[in-house]
XYZ file of C-alpha atoms in Angstrom:
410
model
C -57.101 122.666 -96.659
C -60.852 123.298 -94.983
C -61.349 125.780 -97.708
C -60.012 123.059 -100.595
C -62.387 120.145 -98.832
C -65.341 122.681 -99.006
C -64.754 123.598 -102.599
C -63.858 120.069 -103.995
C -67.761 119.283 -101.973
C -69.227 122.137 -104.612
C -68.206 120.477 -107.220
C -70.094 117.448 -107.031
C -67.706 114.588 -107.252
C -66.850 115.426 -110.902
C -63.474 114.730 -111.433
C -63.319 117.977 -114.476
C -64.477 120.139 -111.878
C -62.068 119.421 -109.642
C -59.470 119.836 -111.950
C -60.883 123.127 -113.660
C -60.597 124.473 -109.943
C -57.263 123.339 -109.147
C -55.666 124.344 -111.723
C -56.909 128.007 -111.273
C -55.827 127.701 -107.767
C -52.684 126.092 -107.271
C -50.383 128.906 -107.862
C -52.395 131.226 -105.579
C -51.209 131.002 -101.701
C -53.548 134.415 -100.856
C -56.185 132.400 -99.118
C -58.263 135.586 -99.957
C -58.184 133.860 -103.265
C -59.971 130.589 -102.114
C -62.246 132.051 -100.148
C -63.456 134.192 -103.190
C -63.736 131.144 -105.236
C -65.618 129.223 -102.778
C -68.231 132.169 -102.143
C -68.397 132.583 -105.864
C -72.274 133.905 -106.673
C -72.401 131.694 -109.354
C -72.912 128.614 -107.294
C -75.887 130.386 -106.064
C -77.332 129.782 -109.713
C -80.459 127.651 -110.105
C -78.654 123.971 -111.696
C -80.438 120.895 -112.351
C -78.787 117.946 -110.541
C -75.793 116.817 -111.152
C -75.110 119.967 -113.094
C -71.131 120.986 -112.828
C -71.756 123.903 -115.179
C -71.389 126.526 -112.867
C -68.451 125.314 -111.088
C -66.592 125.186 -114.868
C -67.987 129.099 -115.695
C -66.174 129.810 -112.539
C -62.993 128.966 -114.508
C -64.192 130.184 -117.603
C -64.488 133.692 -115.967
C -61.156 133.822 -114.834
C -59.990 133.399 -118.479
C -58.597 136.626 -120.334
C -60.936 138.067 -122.681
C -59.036 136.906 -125.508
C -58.991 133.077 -123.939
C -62.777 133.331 -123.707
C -63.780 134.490 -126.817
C -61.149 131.495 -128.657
C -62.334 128.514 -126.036
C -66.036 129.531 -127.036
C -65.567 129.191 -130.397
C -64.981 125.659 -130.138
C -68.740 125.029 -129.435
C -68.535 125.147 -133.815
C -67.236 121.936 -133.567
C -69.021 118.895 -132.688
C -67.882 116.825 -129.473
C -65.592 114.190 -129.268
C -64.276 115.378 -132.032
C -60.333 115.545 -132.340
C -58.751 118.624 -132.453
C -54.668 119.632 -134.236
C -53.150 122.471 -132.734
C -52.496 123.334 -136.580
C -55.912 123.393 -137.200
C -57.301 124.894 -134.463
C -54.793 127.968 -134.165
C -55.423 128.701 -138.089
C -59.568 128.281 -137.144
C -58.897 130.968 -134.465
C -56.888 133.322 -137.214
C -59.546 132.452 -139.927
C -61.999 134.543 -137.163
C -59.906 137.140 -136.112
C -59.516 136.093 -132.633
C -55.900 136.201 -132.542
C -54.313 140.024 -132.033
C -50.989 140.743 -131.873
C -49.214 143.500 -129.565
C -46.028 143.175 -130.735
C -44.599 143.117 -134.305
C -42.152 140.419 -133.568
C -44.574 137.896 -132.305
C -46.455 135.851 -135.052
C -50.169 135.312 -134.868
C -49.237 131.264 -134.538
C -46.930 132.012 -131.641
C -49.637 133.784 -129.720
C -52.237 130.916 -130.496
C -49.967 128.299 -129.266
C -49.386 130.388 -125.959
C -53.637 130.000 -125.900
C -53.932 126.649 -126.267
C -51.066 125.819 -123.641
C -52.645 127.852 -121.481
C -55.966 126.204 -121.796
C -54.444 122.919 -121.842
C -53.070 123.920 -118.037
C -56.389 125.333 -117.092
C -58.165 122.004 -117.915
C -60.182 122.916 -120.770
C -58.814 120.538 -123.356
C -57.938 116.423 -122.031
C -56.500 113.728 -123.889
C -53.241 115.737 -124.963
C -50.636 113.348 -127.459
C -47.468 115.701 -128.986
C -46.947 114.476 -132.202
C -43.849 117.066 -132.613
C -42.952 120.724 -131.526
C -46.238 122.443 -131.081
C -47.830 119.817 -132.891
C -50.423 118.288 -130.415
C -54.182 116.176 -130.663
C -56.555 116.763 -128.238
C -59.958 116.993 -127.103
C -62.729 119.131 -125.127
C -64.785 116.799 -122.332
C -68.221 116.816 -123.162
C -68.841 119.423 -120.226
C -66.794 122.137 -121.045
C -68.587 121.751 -124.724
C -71.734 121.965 -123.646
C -70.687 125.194 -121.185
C -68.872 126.953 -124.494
C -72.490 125.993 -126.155
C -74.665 127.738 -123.400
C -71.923 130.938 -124.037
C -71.885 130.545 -127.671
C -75.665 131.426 -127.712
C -77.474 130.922 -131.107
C -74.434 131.599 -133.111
C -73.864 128.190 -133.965
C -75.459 125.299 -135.678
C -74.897 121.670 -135.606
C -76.378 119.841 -138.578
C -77.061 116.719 -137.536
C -80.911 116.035 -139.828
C -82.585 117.686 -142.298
C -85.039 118.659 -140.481
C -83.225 121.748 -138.695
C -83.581 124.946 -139.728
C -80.339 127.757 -140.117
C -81.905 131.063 -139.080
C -80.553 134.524 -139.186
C -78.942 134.324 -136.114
C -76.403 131.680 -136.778
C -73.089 132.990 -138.107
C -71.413 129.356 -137.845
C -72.777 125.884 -139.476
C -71.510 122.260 -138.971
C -72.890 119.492 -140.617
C -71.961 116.283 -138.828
C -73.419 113.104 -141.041
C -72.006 109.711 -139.861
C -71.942 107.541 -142.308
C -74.880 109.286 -144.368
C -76.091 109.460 -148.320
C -74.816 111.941 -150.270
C -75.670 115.146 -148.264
C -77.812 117.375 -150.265
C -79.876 119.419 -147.654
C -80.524 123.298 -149.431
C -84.136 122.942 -147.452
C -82.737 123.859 -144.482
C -80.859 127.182 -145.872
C -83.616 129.388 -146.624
C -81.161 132.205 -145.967
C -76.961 131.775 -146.460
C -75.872 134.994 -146.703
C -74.855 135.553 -143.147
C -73.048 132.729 -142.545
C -69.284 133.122 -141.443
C -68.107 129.207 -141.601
C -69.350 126.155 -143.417
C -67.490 123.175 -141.958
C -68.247 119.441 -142.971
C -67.297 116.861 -140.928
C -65.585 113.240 -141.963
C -68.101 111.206 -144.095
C -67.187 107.658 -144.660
C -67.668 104.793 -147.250
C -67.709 104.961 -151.068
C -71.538 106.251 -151.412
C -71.195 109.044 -149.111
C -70.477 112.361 -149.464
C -71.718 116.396 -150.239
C -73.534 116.538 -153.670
C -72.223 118.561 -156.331
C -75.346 120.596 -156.291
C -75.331 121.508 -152.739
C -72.189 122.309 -152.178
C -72.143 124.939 -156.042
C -74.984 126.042 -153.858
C -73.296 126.859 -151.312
C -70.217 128.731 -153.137
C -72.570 130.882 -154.844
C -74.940 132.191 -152.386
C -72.096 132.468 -149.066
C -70.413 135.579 -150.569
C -69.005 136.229 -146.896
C -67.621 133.130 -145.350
C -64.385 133.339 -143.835
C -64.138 129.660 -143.319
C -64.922 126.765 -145.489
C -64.166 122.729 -144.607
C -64.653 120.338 -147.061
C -62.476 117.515 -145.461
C -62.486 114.083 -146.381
C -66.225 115.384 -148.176
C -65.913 112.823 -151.240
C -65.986 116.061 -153.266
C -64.380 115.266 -157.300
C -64.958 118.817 -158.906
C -64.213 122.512 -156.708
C -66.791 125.002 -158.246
C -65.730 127.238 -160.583
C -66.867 129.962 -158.319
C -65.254 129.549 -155.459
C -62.839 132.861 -156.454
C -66.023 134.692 -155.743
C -65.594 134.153 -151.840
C -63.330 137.037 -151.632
C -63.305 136.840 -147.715
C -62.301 133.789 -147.405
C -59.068 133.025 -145.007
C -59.433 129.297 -144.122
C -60.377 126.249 -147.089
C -59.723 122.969 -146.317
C -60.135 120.552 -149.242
C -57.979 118.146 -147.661
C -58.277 114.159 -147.790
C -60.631 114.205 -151.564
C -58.694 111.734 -153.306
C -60.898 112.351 -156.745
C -59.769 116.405 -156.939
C -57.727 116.141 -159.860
C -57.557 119.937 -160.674
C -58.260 122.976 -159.045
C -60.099 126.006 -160.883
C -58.073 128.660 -161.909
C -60.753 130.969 -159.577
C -59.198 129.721 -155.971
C -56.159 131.931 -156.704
C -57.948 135.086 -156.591
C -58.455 134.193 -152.721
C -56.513 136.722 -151.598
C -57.430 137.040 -148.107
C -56.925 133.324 -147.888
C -54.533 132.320 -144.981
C -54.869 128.104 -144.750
C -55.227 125.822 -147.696
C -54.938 122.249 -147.027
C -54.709 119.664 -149.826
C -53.464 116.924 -147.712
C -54.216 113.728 -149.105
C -55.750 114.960 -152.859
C -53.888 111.989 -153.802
C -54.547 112.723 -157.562
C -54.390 116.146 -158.157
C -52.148 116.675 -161.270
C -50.573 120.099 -160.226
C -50.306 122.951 -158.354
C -49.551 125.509 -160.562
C -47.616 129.150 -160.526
C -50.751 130.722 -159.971
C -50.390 130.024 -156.138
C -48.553 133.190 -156.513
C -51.599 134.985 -156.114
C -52.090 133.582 -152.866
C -50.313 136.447 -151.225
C -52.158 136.177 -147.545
C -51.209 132.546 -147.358
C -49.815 131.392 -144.259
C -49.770 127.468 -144.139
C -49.910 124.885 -147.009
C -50.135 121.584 -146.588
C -49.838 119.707 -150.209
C -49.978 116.378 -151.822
C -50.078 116.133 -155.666
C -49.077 113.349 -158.240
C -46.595 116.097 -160.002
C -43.013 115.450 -160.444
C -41.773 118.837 -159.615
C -43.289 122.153 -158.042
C -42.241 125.036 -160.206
C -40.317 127.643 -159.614
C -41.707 131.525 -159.413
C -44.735 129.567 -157.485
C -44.446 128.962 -153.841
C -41.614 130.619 -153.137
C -43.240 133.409 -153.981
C -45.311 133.152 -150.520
C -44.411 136.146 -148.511
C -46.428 135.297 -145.406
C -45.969 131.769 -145.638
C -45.210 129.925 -141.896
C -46.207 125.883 -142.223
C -45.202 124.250 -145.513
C -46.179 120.613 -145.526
C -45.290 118.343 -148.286
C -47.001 114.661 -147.698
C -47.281 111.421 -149.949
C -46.595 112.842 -153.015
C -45.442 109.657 -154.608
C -44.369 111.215 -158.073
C -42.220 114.101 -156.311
C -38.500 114.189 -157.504
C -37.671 118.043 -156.700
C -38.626 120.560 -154.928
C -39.555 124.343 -156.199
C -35.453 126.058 -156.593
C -36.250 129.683 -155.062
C -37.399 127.597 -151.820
C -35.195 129.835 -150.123
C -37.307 133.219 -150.682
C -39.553 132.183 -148.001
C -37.884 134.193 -145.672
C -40.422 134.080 -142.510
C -41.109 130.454 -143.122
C -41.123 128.389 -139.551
C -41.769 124.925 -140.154
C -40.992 122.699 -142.783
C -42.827 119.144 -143.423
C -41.465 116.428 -146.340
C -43.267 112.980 -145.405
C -43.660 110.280 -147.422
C -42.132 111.632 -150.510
C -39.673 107.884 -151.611
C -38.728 109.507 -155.186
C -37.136 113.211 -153.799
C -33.977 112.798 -154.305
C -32.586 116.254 -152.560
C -33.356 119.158 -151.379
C -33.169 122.564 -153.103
C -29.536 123.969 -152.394
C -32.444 127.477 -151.200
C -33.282 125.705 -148.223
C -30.085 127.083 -146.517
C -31.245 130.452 -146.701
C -34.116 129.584 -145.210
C -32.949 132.083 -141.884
C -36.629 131.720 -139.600
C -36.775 128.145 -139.889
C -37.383 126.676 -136.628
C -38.653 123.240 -137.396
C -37.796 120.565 -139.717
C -39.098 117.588 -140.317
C -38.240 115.009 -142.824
C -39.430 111.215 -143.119
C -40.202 108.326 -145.197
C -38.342 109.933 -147.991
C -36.128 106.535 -149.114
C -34.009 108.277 -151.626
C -33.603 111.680 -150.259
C -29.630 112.117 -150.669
C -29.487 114.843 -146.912
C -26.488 116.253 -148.030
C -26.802 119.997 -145.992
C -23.012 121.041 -146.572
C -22.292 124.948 -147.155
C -19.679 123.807 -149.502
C -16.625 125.304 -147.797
C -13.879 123.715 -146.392
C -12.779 125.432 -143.971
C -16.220 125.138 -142.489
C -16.073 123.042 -139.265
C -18.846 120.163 -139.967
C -20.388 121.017 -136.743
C -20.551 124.508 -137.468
C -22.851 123.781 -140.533
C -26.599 123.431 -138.976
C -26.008 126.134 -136.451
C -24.892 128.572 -139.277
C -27.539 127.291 -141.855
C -30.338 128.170 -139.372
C -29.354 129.870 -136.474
C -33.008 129.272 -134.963
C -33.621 126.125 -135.569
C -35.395 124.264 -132.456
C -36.900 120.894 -133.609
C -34.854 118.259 -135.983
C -36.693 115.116 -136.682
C -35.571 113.044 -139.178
C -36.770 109.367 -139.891
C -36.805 106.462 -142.440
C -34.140 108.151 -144.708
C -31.226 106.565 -146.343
């Protein structure tokens, strides 16, 4: 308790602090262990007042390696902004943060078990589950600003046009509330290097990236690995976007004037994540998607009646499949059931499906499944056998299912 009271003094009456702390000690009973942390050098550092940094790199350096290097990387993103777990664990992927030991375990596994952990550790607040490993959340303002001061150089937040990208950044965000059309290619005098290009929400009619800029940056960015264009006002994706060959992560999600994508984006063969969540009129997805053959998650909406076959199902790798608000959408793709390692299944807001694909029953890895606002969907998951007991059926369909939500069906 004296050792506790001396610590909790350290950190300055800043409730994060406290909490970093705590949670780092509260399973330790060694009082070795507290006495370590409370003759840490790093206190000794010079700090401005009212600086807690030092007491939150205290808990930083306890982190594994691998925990450091994916909590850092969140300096990329602005603050206050809101974080998915989707998102985030696909970001880490895109970057090659995520290694795994074991063939069994899945890349997304192991970045769940990292955010969890960092979630108990104190480094993310404001936590809402929205389903199974589905979760929003933030980073406080100081543990962004102690990932910045670890982060170095590397990254860039865009916030005027009068900042300059040098060689050493390897990560840009441009973060334009409520701005002009963003059209800034005096601040690049050099692109090359760069290993993400994300842009931030832009809101109202008049806003957006311009067509110029962002051709710009397609062309001359021959090694990004990630590329966000969400909710960018973007209506045309350049022709050359096939040239970014490294690509893993593109997000082109919430651009309701993408009507088609270039035939180009399916060369992307390293690609992992491609989100076209809310491209409320984009005419079709085609069998081309094929050629996606790294992809991992895909998250959808089109104006297309049906999703061909000899397309997605021919996804390998695919994990996350999210279908939302396609308004048009009557049936589903028929060799649905190829996906062998898929996880998680999303159908929202789909009121003309009528069924599901008789395929999803061989679905055997599916874990999660999640089906709502689909007004005509006719559930009907029978094997077809008789002498099938009816609550034999689920279990048998998938034996590894752990999360059923189902809501606003018939």
């Amino acid at each position: 308790m004296e050792i506790g009271i001396e610590i909790v003094k350290k950190c300055g009456g800043v409730p994060l602090a406290v909490r970093a702390l705590g949670s780092l000690l509260y399973s330790s009973t060694s009082e070795q262990d507290w006495k370590n942390l409370r003759d840490n050098e790093i206190w000794k550092l010079d700090q401005k007042e009212n600086d807690i940094l030092n007491a939150l790199r205290i808990s930083y350096n306890h982190l594994s390696p691998h925990l450091k290097q994916c909590f850092v990387y969140c300096s990329i993103f602005p603050k206050d902004i809101e974080y998915t777990s989707i998102h985030l664990v696909q970001f880490w992927m895109a970057h090659g943060l995520l290694q795994s030991h074991n063939e069994n375990q899945d890349l997304e596994n192991i970045g769940m078990q990292y955010i969890k952990e960092l979630m108990l550790r104190s480094f993310f607040q404001d936590i809402v589950q929205i389903y199974e490993n589905v979760y929003l959340f933030k980073i406080h303002d100081l543990m962004h600003d102690l990932a910045t001061s670890l982060m170095r150089n590397e990254c860039l937040i865009v916030k005027s046009t009068n900042q300059i990208c040098t060689k050493s950044h390897r990560h840009l965000s441009f973060y334009f509330v409520d701005a002009p059309i963003i059209d800034v290619p005096n601040i690049l005098p050099n692109l090359g290097h760069l290993k993400s290009i994300t842009f931030y929400p832009i809101t109202g009619e008049s806003t957006g990236i311009s067509q110029s800029f962002l051709e710009l940056i397609v062309s001359r960015c021959k090694f990004l690995w990630m590329l966000t264009l969400f909710s960018s006002n973007i209506e045309v994706v350049p022709k050359k976007i096939g040239n970014l060959k490294h690509l893993r992560y593109l997000d082109l999600g919430s651009n309701p004037k993408i009507k088609e994508l270039p035939s180009s984006i399916y060369k992307l063969q390293n690609l992992q994540f491609l989100s076209l969540f809310g491209c409320e009129e984009l005419k079709t997805l085609t069998r081309d998607v094929k050629y996606l053959i790294s992809l991992r998650c895909l998250l959808l909406t089109t104006i297309q009646k049906h999703l061909p076959t000899n397309g997605i199902g021919c996804l390998n790798s695919l994990r996350r499949l999210g279908i939302y608000n396609c308004n048009n959408l009557e049936y589903l793709f028929e060799d649905i059931g190829h996906l062998r390692v898929l996880q998680t299944l999303m159908i929202i807001g789909c009121p003309r499906l009528i069924s599901l694909p008789r395929g999803v029953r061989s679905l055997s890895s599916l874990q999660n499944l999640i089906l709502g606002s689909c007004e005509r969907l006719n559930l009907d998951l029978s094997i077809g056998s008789d002498k099938q007991e009816n609550h034999d059926e689920l279990s048998s369909t998938w034996p590894h299912l752990r999360f059923l939500h189902i809501r606003e069906l018939p």
